Amino acid sequence: MGLAKVLQRIEQAARQGGRDPAAVKLVAVTKGHTVEEIRQRVLAHGNYPLGESRVQEALPKMAELGGVEWHFIGPLQRNKAKFVLDFALIHSVDSLRLAQTLDLKAREKGRVLPVLAEVNVGREPQKHGFLEEELPEAVAQLRDLSGLELRGLMTVAPYTEDPETVRPVFAQLSRLADRYALPERSMGMSGDLEVAVEEGATIVRVGTAIFEPD
C-alpha cells in the first residue's frame, strides 16, 4: 500500500468526519523493520514521526537516524523506563507504578516527559491499560507528577475483520479525553484507521499498511 495511500486514507476519513486532515498525525510504526527500510518507505517521503514498541530495538535505530521524532507505543517495563526519556511521546503509560518510575527518571534528568495514559476501553483481559472506572484517580495522579506531562489517552481496539464493530471503542476514548480535557487521542492502526479518524483520533499508529509491498 505504502505511505502515500495511508495519507490518502487519513485525509478521506477526516473529511468524511468533518475534520481537518491536518489535525491527525501519522506515526509510522517501524518495529521489525531495518533502518534502510525506514529510510526508503518513510523518511524519503517526509520527516514523519516513528513509533517503536521495544526499547532494545529502538535505541540502535535512534542512534543511527538523527533528527527524527520518536514515539514509544508498546508495553513498557519499569526497569526500562530510564531508556525512553528521549522519546517525544510515550503512548503506553498503563499503570500508576510505571508513571511514578517515569516521573522519577525524568526529574533526575531535569526534563518533563510527555505521556498518554493507555485505556483498555474494550476491557480485554490480555490488554494493558487503565479501565474507565480507574481513570479519575489515574488522571489526577498523573497530573500531579511534575516529571510528566499528560497530553491525552491511547487505546488499542479489539482485533476485528469489520472496523465498524470497534467504532464504539474509539468513540468512547474520545468522550473520555473530552471529559478530562485532554487534547490527544492515539487510536487507530492499519486496519481500522478510518473509523478512528472519524471518531476523533489525533494520532494514528500505522505500520503494516506502510511497509507491505506496493
Coordinates of N, CA, C and O in Angstrom, one line a residue, residues 56-155:
Q56 N 14.9 -2.3 23.2 CA 16.2 -2.8 22.7 C 16.3 -2.7 21.2 O 17.4 -2.6 20.6
E57 N 15.1 -2.6 20.5 CA 15.1 -2.5 19.0 C 15.2 -1.0 18.7 O 15.8 -0.6 17.7
A58 N 14.6 -0.2 19.5 CA 14.5 1.3 19.2 C 15.8 2.0 19.3 O 16.2 2.8 18.5
L59 N 16.6 1.7 20.4 CA 17.8 2.5 20.7 C 18.8 2.5 19.5 O 19.3 3.6 19.2
P60 N 19.1 1.4 18.9 CA 20.1 1.5 17.8 C 19.6 2.3 16.6 O 20.3 3.0 16.0
K61 N 18.3 2.2 16.4 CA 17.7 3.0 15.3 C 17.8 4.5 15.6 O 18.0 5.3 14.7
M62 N 17.5 4.8 16.8 CA 17.5 6.2 17.2 C 18.9 6.8 17.1 O 19.1 7.9 16.7
A63 N 19.9 5.9 17.4 CA 21.3 6.4 17.3 C 21.7 6.6 15.8 O 22.5 7.5 15.5
E64 N 21.1 5.8 14.9 CA 21.5 5.9 13.5 C 20.7 7.0 12.7 O 21.2 7.6 11.8
L65 N 19.5 7.2 13.1 CA 18.6 8.1 12.4 C 18.5 9.4 13.2 O 17.6 9.5 14.1
G66 N 19.3 10.4 12.9 CA 19.2 11.6 13.7 C 18.1 12.5 13.2 O 17.6 12.4 12.0
G67 N 17.6 13.4 14.0 CA 16.6 14.4 13.6 C 15.2 13.9 13.4 O 14.4 14.5 12.7
V68 N 14.9 12.8 14.0 CA 13.6 12.1 13.8 C 12.8 12.2 15.2 O 13.4 12.0 16.2
E69 N 11.5 12.4 15.1 CA 10.7 12.4 16.3 C 10.3 10.9 16.5 O 9.7 10.3 15.7
W70 N 10.6 10.4 17.7 CA 10.3 9.0 18.1 C 9.2 8.9 19.1 O 9.2 9.7 20.1
H71 N 8.3 8.0 18.9 CA 7.2 7.7 19.9 C 7.4 6.3 20.4 O 7.6 5.4 19.6
F72 N 7.2 6.1 21.7 CA 7.2 4.7 22.2 C 5.8 4.3 22.4 O 5.0 4.9 23.1
I73 N 5.4 3.2 21.7 CA 4.0 2.8 21.6 C 3.6 1.5 22.2 O 2.4 1.1 22.3
G74 N 4.6 0.8 22.7 CA 4.3 -0.6 23.3 C 4.4 -0.7 24.8 O 4.7 0.3 25.4
P75 N 4.1 -1.9 25.3 CA 4.2 -2.1 26.8 C 5.6 -1.8 27.2 O 6.6 -2.1 26.6
L76 N 5.7 -1.1 28.4 CA 7.0 -0.7 28.9 C 7.2 -1.2 30.3 O 6.4 -1.0 31.2
Q77 N 8.3 -2.0 30.4 CA 8.6 -2.5 31.8 C 9.3 -1.3 32.6 O 10.0 -0.5 32.0
R78 N 9.0 -1.3 33.9 CA 9.5 -0.2 34.7 C 11.0 -0.2 34.7 O 11.6 0.9 34.8
N79 N 11.7 -1.3 34.6 CA 13.2 -1.3 34.6 C 13.8 -0.8 33.3 O 15.0 -0.6 33.2
K80 N 12.9 -0.5 32.3 CA 13.4 0.1 31.1 C 13.1 1.6 31.0 O 13.4 2.2 30.0
A81 N 12.5 2.1 32.0 CA 12.0 3.5 32.0 C 13.1 4.5 31.7 O 12.9 5.5 31.0
K82 N 14.3 4.3 32.2 CA 15.4 5.2 32.0 C 15.8 5.3 30.6 O 16.5 6.3 30.2
F83 N 15.4 4.3 29.7 CA 15.9 4.3 28.3 C 14.9 5.1 27.4 O 15.3 5.2 26.2
V84 N 13.8 5.5 27.9 CA 12.8 6.1 27.0 C 12.7 7.6 27.1 O 11.8 8.2 26.6
L85 N 13.6 8.2 27.8 CA 13.5 9.7 28.2 C 13.7 10.6 26.9 O 13.4 11.7 27.0
D86 N 14.3 10.0 25.9 CA 14.5 10.8 24.7 C 13.4 10.7 23.6 O 13.5 11.3 22.6
F87 N 12.3 9.9 24.0 CA 11.2 9.8 23.1 C 10.3 11.1 23.2 O 10.2 11.7 24.3
A88 N 9.8 11.5 22.1 CA 8.9 12.7 22.1 C 7.6 12.5 22.8 O 7.0 13.4 23.3
L89 N 7.1 11.2 22.8 CA 5.9 10.9 23.4 C 5.8 9.4 23.8 O 6.2 8.6 23.0
I90 N 5.4 9.1 25.0 CA 5.2 7.7 25.5 C 3.7 7.5 25.4 O 2.9 8.1 26.2
H91 N 3.2 6.6 24.5 CA 1.8 6.4 24.4 C 1.2 5.4 25.4 O 0.0 5.4 25.5
S92 N 2.0 4.7 26.1 CA 1.6 3.4 26.7 C 1.8 3.4 28.2 O 2.2 2.4 28.8
V93 N 1.5 4.5 28.9 CA 1.5 4.5 30.4 C 0.3 3.8 30.9 O -0.8 4.3 30.8
D94 N 0.5 2.6 31.3 CA -0.7 1.7 31.6 C -0.9 1.4 33.1 O -1.7 0.6 33.5
S95 N 0.0 2.1 34.0 CA -0.2 1.9 35.4 C 0.4 3.1 36.2 O 1.3 3.8 35.6
L96 N -0.1 3.3 37.4 CA 0.5 4.4 38.2 C 1.9 4.1 38.6 O 2.8 5.0 38.7
R97 N 2.2 2.8 38.8 CA 3.6 2.4 39.2 C 4.6 2.8 38.0 O 5.7 3.3 38.3
L98 N 4.2 2.5 36.8 CA 5.1 2.9 35.7 C 5.2 4.4 35.6 O 6.3 4.9 35.4
A99 N 4.1 5.1 35.8 CA 4.1 6.6 35.7 C 5.0 7.1 36.8 O 5.8 8.1 36.5
Q100 N 5.0 6.6 38.0 CA 5.8 7.1 39.1 C 7.3 6.8 38.8 O 8.2 7.7 39.0
T101 N 7.6 5.7 38.1 CA 9.0 5.4 37.8 C 9.5 6.4 36.7 O 10.6 6.9 36.7
L102 N 8.6 6.6 35.7 CA 9.0 7.5 34.6 C 9.2 8.9 35.1 O 10.1 9.6 34.7
D103 N 8.3 9.3 36.0 CA 8.4 10.6 36.7 C 9.7 10.8 37.4 O 10.4 11.8 37.2
L104 N 10.1 9.8 38.1 CA 11.4 9.9 38.9 C 12.6 10.0 37.9 O 13.5 10.8 38.1
K105 N 12.6 9.1 36.9 CA 13.7 9.2 35.9 C 13.7 10.5 35.2 O 14.8 11.0 34.9
A106 N 12.6 11.0 34.8 CA 12.5 12.3 34.1 C 13.1 13.4 34.9 O 13.8 14.3 34.5
R107 N 12.6 13.4 36.2 CA 13.1 14.5 37.1 C 14.6 14.4 37.4 O 15.3 15.5 37.5
E108 N 15.1 13.2 37.4 CA 16.6 13.0 37.6 C 17.3 13.6 36.4 O 18.4 14.1 36.6
K109 N 16.7 13.6 35.3 CA 17.4 14.1 34.1 C 17.0 15.6 33.8 O 17.4 16.2 32.8
G110 N 16.2 16.1 34.7 CA 15.8 17.5 34.6 C 14.9 17.8 33.4 O 14.9 18.9 32.8
R111 N 14.0 16.9 33.1 CA 13.1 17.1 32.0 C 11.7 16.7 32.3 O 11.4 16.1 33.3
V112 N 10.8 17.1 31.4 CA 9.4 16.8 31.6 C 9.0 15.9 30.4 O 9.2 16.3 29.2
L113 N 8.5 14.7 30.6 CA 8.3 13.7 29.6 C 6.8 13.7 29.2 O 5.9 13.4 30.0
P114 N 6.5 14.0 27.9 CA 5.1 13.9 27.5 C 4.6 12.5 27.4 O 5.3 11.6 26.9
V115 N 3.4 12.2 28.0 CA 2.9 10.9 28.0 C 1.4 10.9 27.7 O 0.7 11.9 27.8
L116 N 0.9 9.7 27.3 CA -0.5 9.4 27.2 C -0.8 8.2 28.1 O 0.0 7.3 28.4
A117 N -2.0 8.3 28.7 CA -2.5 7.1 29.5 C -3.2 6.1 28.6 O -4.1 6.5 27.9
E118 N -2.8 4.9 28.7 CA -3.4 3.8 27.9 C -4.7 3.4 28.6 O -4.6 3.1 29.8
V119 N -5.7 3.3 27.8 CA -7.0 2.9 28.4 C -7.5 1.6 27.7 O -7.5 1.5 26.5
N120 N -7.9 0.6 28.5 CA -8.4 -0.7 28.0 C -9.9 -0.5 27.8 O -10.7 -1.0 28.6
V121 N -10.3 0.2 26.8 CA -11.7 0.5 26.5 C -12.5 -0.7 26.3 O -13.6 -0.9 26.8
G122 N -11.9 -1.7 25.5 CA -12.6 -2.9 25.2 C -12.6 -3.9 26.4 O -13.2 -5.0 26.2
R123 N -11.9 -3.6 27.5 CA -11.9 -4.4 28.7 C -11.4 -5.9 28.3 O -12.0 -6.9 28.9
E124 N -10.4 -6.0 27.5 CA -9.9 -7.3 27.1 C -8.8 -7.7 28.2 O -7.9 -6.9 28.5
P125 N -9.0 -8.9 28.8 CA -8.1 -9.3 29.9 C -6.6 -9.4 29.5 O -5.8 -9.2 30.3
Q126 N -6.3 -9.6 28.2 CA -5.0 -9.7 27.8 C -4.3 -8.4 27.4 O -3.1 -8.3 27.2
K127 N -5.1 -7.3 27.4 CA -4.6 -6.0 27.1 C -4.2 -5.2 28.3 O -4.7 -5.4 29.4
H128 N -3.2 -4.3 28.1 CA -2.8 -3.4 29.1 C -3.7 -2.2 29.2 O -4.5 -1.9 28.3
G129 N -3.5 -1.4 30.3 CA -4.2 -0.1 30.3 C -5.1 0.0 31.5 O -5.5 -1.0 32.2
F130 N -5.5 1.3 31.8 CA -6.5 1.6 32.8 C -7.9 1.2 32.4 O -8.2 1.4 31.2
L131 N -8.7 0.8 33.3 CA -10.1 0.7 33.0 C -10.8 2.0 33.2 O -10.3 2.9 33.9
E132 N -11.9 2.2 32.5 CA -12.6 3.5 32.6 C -12.8 4.0 34.0 O -12.6 5.2 34.3
E133 N -13.2 3.1 34.9 CA -13.5 3.5 36.3 C -12.3 3.8 37.1 O -12.4 4.5 38.1
E134 N -11.1 3.5 36.5 CA -9.8 3.8 37.2 C -9.3 5.2 36.8 O -8.4 5.7 37.4
L135 N -9.9 5.7 35.7 CA -9.3 7.0 35.2 C -9.4 8.2 36.1 O -8.4 9.0 36.1
P136 N -10.5 8.4 36.8 CA -10.5 9.6 37.6 C -9.3 9.7 38.5 O -8.6 10.8 38.6
E137 N -8.9 8.7 39.2 CA -7.8 8.7 40.1 C -6.5 8.7 39.3 O -5.5 9.5 39.6
A138 N -6.4 7.9 38.2 CA -5.2 7.9 37.4 C -4.9 9.2 36.8 O -3.7 9.7 36.9
V139 N -5.9 9.9 36.2 CA -5.6 11.2 35.6 C -5.2 12.2 36.7 O -4.2 13.0 36.5
A140 N -5.8 12.2 37.8 CA -5.5 13.1 38.9 C -4.0 12.9 39.3 O -3.3 13.9 39.5
Q141 N -3.7 11.7 39.5 CA -2.3 11.4 40.0 C -1.3 11.7 38.9 O -0.2 12.2 39.2
L142 N -1.6 11.3 37.7 CA -0.6 11.6 36.6 C -0.4 13.1 36.5 O 0.7 13.6 36.2
R143 N -1.4 13.9 36.7 CA -1.3 15.4 36.6 C -0.5 15.9 37.7 O 0.0 17.1 37.6
D144 N -0.4 15.2 38.8 CA 0.4 15.7 39.9 C 1.9 15.4 39.8 O 2.7 15.8 40.7
L145 N 2.3 14.6 38.8 CA 3.7 14.2 38.7 C 4.4 15.2 37.9 O 4.1 15.4 36.7
S146 N 5.3 15.9 38.5 CA 6.0 17.1 37.8 C 6.9 16.7 36.7 O 7.2 17.5 35.9
G147 N 7.3 15.4 36.7 CA 8.2 15.0 35.6 C 7.5 14.5 34.4 O 8.1 14.2 33.4
L148 N 6.2 14.5 34.4 CA 5.4 14.0 33.3 C 4.4 15.1 32.9 O 4.0 15.9 33.7
E149 N 4.1 15.1 31.6 CA 3.0 16.0 31.1 C 2.0 15.1 30.4 O 2.2 14.5 29.4
L150 N 0.8 15.0 31.0 CA -0.2 14.1 30.5 C -0.9 14.9 29.4 O -1.6 15.9 29.6
R151 N -0.8 14.3 28.2 CA -1.3 15.0 27.0 C -2.6 14.4 26.5 O -3.3 15.0 25.7
G152 N -2.9 13.1 26.8 CA -4.1 12.5 26.3 C -4.2 11.1 26.6 O -3.5 10.6 27.6
L153 N -5.0 10.3 25.8 CA -5.3 8.9 26.1 C -4.9 8.1 24.8 O -5.0 8.6 23.7
M154 N -4.7 6.9 25.0 CA -4.4 5.9 23.9 C -5.2 4.6 24.2 O -5.4 4.2 25.3
T155 N -5.6 4.0 23.1 CA -6.2 2.7 23.2 C -5.8 1.8 22.0 O -5.5 2.4 20.9

